[in-house]
Amino acid sequence: MDGVPVVLGRRSLPSAGADRHQRLPARIAGQGGETADGWLSALFCEQVRQALKNLCTAIEAVGGSPQQIAKLTVLIVDHSEARLQVFGEELVHALGRGPKPACTLIPVPRLALDGMLFEVEAVVLLDEV
């Protein structure tokens, strides 16, 4: 798999007989919780749900699906266990109950927009066409 990064996380490691076709990495830039018309809820849970919806839309725009996410990076303002719980619940809502991709959570004091509390970016492994 020359030139293609291998990403390992909590998912099972591939066996020796695993599918060996190449996958092309797509990097989805940070998605916040703004709606299409620019509205940003003041509620953390609503921002997380909308950001994950925006992420899925961006992934579909490059020809992928949420099941092809290999790695998430999440930025949370004023991180707490309660916010982590909300993120986990919304991730299940967005991606289903199955295994989740590897994820790095970075607590931050502020994001790009006033009132922005959550941002998510992803590496998606697209099937080579």
GROMACS .gro file of C-alpha atoms in nm:
model
  129
    1MET     CA    1   0.000   0.000   0.000
    2ASP     CA    2   0.264   0.246  -0.113
    3GLY     CA    3   0.186   0.604  -0.019
    4VAL     CA    4  -0.140   0.519   0.157
    5PRO     CA    5  -0.136   0.570   0.534
    6VAL     CA    6  -0.258   0.284   0.748
    7VAL     CA    7  -0.479   0.406   1.030
    8LEU     CA    8  -0.537   0.178   1.329
    9GLY     CA    9  -0.772   0.254   1.614
   10ARG     CA   10  -1.021   0.066   1.823
   11ARG     CA   11  -1.142  -0.127   1.520
   12SER     CA   12  -1.014  -0.482   1.477
   13LEU     CA   13  -0.678  -0.514   1.309
   14PRO     CA   14  -0.699  -0.666   0.961
   15SER     CA   15  -0.618  -1.035   0.928
   16ALA     CA   16  -0.360  -1.168   0.681
   17GLY     CA   17  -0.643  -1.248   0.438
   18ALA     CA   18  -0.812  -0.908   0.467
   19ASP     CA   19  -0.921  -0.714   0.160
   20ARG     CA   20  -0.607  -0.554   0.020
   21HIS     CA   21  -0.745  -0.303  -0.231
   22GLN     CA   22  -0.607   0.046  -0.195
   23ARG     CA   23  -0.800   0.319  -0.027
   24LEU     CA   24  -0.748   0.687  -0.092
   25PRO     CA   25  -0.746   0.919   0.210
   26ALA     CA   26  -0.976   1.221   0.201
   27ARG     CA   27  -0.932   1.482   0.471
   28ILE     CA   28  -1.251   1.661   0.568
   29ALA     CA   29  -1.175   2.003   0.719
   30GLY     CA   30  -1.325   2.111   1.049
   31GLN     CA   31  -1.703   2.114   1.056
   32GLY     CA   32  -1.883   2.327   1.310
   33GLY     CA   33  -2.242   2.326   1.423
   34GLU     CA   34  -2.373   2.594   1.187
   35THR     CA   35  -2.681   2.522   0.980
   36ALA     CA   36  -2.687   2.586   0.603
   37ASP     CA   37  -2.817   2.939   0.667
   38GLY     CA   38  -2.539   3.015   0.918
   39TRP     CA   39  -2.738   2.976   1.241
   40LEU     CA   40  -2.540   2.847   1.541
   41SER     CA   41  -2.730   2.713   1.842
   42ALA     CA   42  -2.612   2.813   2.188
   43LEU     CA   43  -2.668   2.452   2.304
   44PHE     CA   44  -2.368   2.218   2.295
   45CYS     CA   45  -2.577   1.910   2.208
   46GLU     CA   46  -2.736   2.084   1.909
   47GLN     CA   47  -2.398   2.204   1.782
   48VAL     CA   48  -2.257   1.850   1.805
   49ARG     CA   49  -2.553   1.699   1.619
   50GLN     CA   50  -2.537   1.962   1.344
   51ALA     CA   51  -2.157   1.938   1.311
   52LEU     CA   52  -2.180   1.561   1.267
   53LYS     CA   53  -2.457   1.611   1.011
   54ASN     CA   54  -2.235   1.862   0.828
   55LEU     CA   55  -1.946   1.613   0.842
   56CYS     CA   56  -2.159   1.337   0.689
   57THR     CA   57  -2.272   1.577   0.413
   58ALA     CA   58  -1.909   1.668   0.335
   59ILE     CA   59  -1.808   1.299   0.327
   60GLU     CA   60  -2.092   1.218   0.088
   61ALA     CA   61  -1.986   1.514  -0.132
   62VAL     CA   62  -1.647   1.345  -0.192
   63GLY     CA   63  -1.811   1.011  -0.275
   64GLY     CA   64  -1.773   0.846   0.064
   65SER     CA   65  -1.993   0.729   0.345
   66PRO     CA   66  -1.970   0.778   0.723
   67GLN     CA   67  -1.876   0.409   0.756
   68GLN     CA   68  -1.546   0.491   0.580
   69ILE     CA   69  -1.428   0.731   0.854
   70ALA     CA   70  -1.089   0.611   0.977
   71LYS     CA   71  -1.008   0.893   1.220
   72LEU     CA   72  -1.188   1.183   1.386
   73THR     CA   73  -1.036   1.485   1.554
   74VAL     CA   74  -1.275   1.666   1.785
   75LEU     CA   75  -1.228   2.010   1.941
   76ILE     CA   76  -1.444   2.090   2.244
   77VAL     CA   77  -1.458   2.426   2.422
   78ASP     CA   78  -1.461   2.393   2.802
   79HIS     CA   79  -1.439   2.014   2.783
   80SER     CA   80  -1.603   1.814   3.063
   81GLU     CA   81  -1.722   1.459   3.126
   82ALA     CA   82  -2.078   1.580   3.058
   83ARG     CA   83  -1.976   1.714   2.716
   84LEU     CA   84  -1.790   1.391   2.641
   85GLN     CA   85  -2.111   1.199   2.721
   86VAL     CA   86  -2.310   1.421   2.482
   87PHE     CA   87  -2.051   1.370   2.208
   88GLY     CA   88  -2.064   0.993   2.256
   89GLU     CA   89  -2.443   0.987   2.236
   90GLU     CA   90  -2.448   1.205   1.924
   91LEU     CA   91  -2.178   0.993   1.761
   92VAL     CA   92  -2.400   0.686   1.806
   93HIS     CA   93  -2.691   0.884   1.660
   94ALA     CA   94  -2.482   0.984   1.355
   95LEU     CA   95  -2.285   0.663   1.292
   96GLY     CA   96  -2.493   0.389   1.453
   97ARG     CA   97  -2.413   0.147   1.733
   98GLY     CA   98  -2.128  -0.041   1.562
   99PRO     CA   99  -1.754   0.017   1.605
  100LYS     CA  100  -1.643   0.379   1.594
  101PRO     CA  101  -1.335   0.522   1.424
  102ALA     CA  102  -1.025   0.624   1.615
  103CYS     CA  103  -1.079   0.964   1.774
  104THR     CA  104  -0.861   1.234   1.924
  105LEU     CA  105  -1.035   1.486   2.150
  106ILE     CA  106  -0.861   1.820   2.203
  107PRO     CA  107  -0.995   2.053   2.474
  108VAL     CA  108  -0.967   2.415   2.361
  109PRO     CA  109  -1.046   2.754   2.517
  110ARG     CA  110  -1.207   2.893   2.200
  111LEU     CA  111  -1.293   2.813   1.838
  112ALA     CA  112  -1.318   3.030   1.525
  113LEU     CA  113  -1.663   3.183   1.582
  114ASP     CA  114  -1.813   3.348   1.888
  115GLY     CA  115  -2.033   3.090   2.058
  116MET     CA  116  -1.883   2.796   1.871
  117LEU     CA  117  -1.840   2.505   2.117
  118PHE     CA  118  -1.759   2.205   1.895
  119GLU     CA  119  -1.570   2.122   1.576
  120VAL     CA  120  -1.494   1.788   1.410
  121GLU     CA  121  -1.264   1.689   1.125
  122ALA     CA  122  -1.212   1.348   0.968
  123VAL     CA  123  -0.990   1.128   0.760
  124VAL     CA  124  -1.202   0.909   0.535
  125LEU     CA  125  -1.062   0.615   0.340
  126LEU     CA  126  -1.233   0.618   0.002
  127ASP     CA  127  -1.240   0.315  -0.225
  128GLU     CA  128  -1.013   0.358  -0.526
  129VAL     CA  129  -1.221   0.391  -0.842
   0.00000   0.00000   0.00000
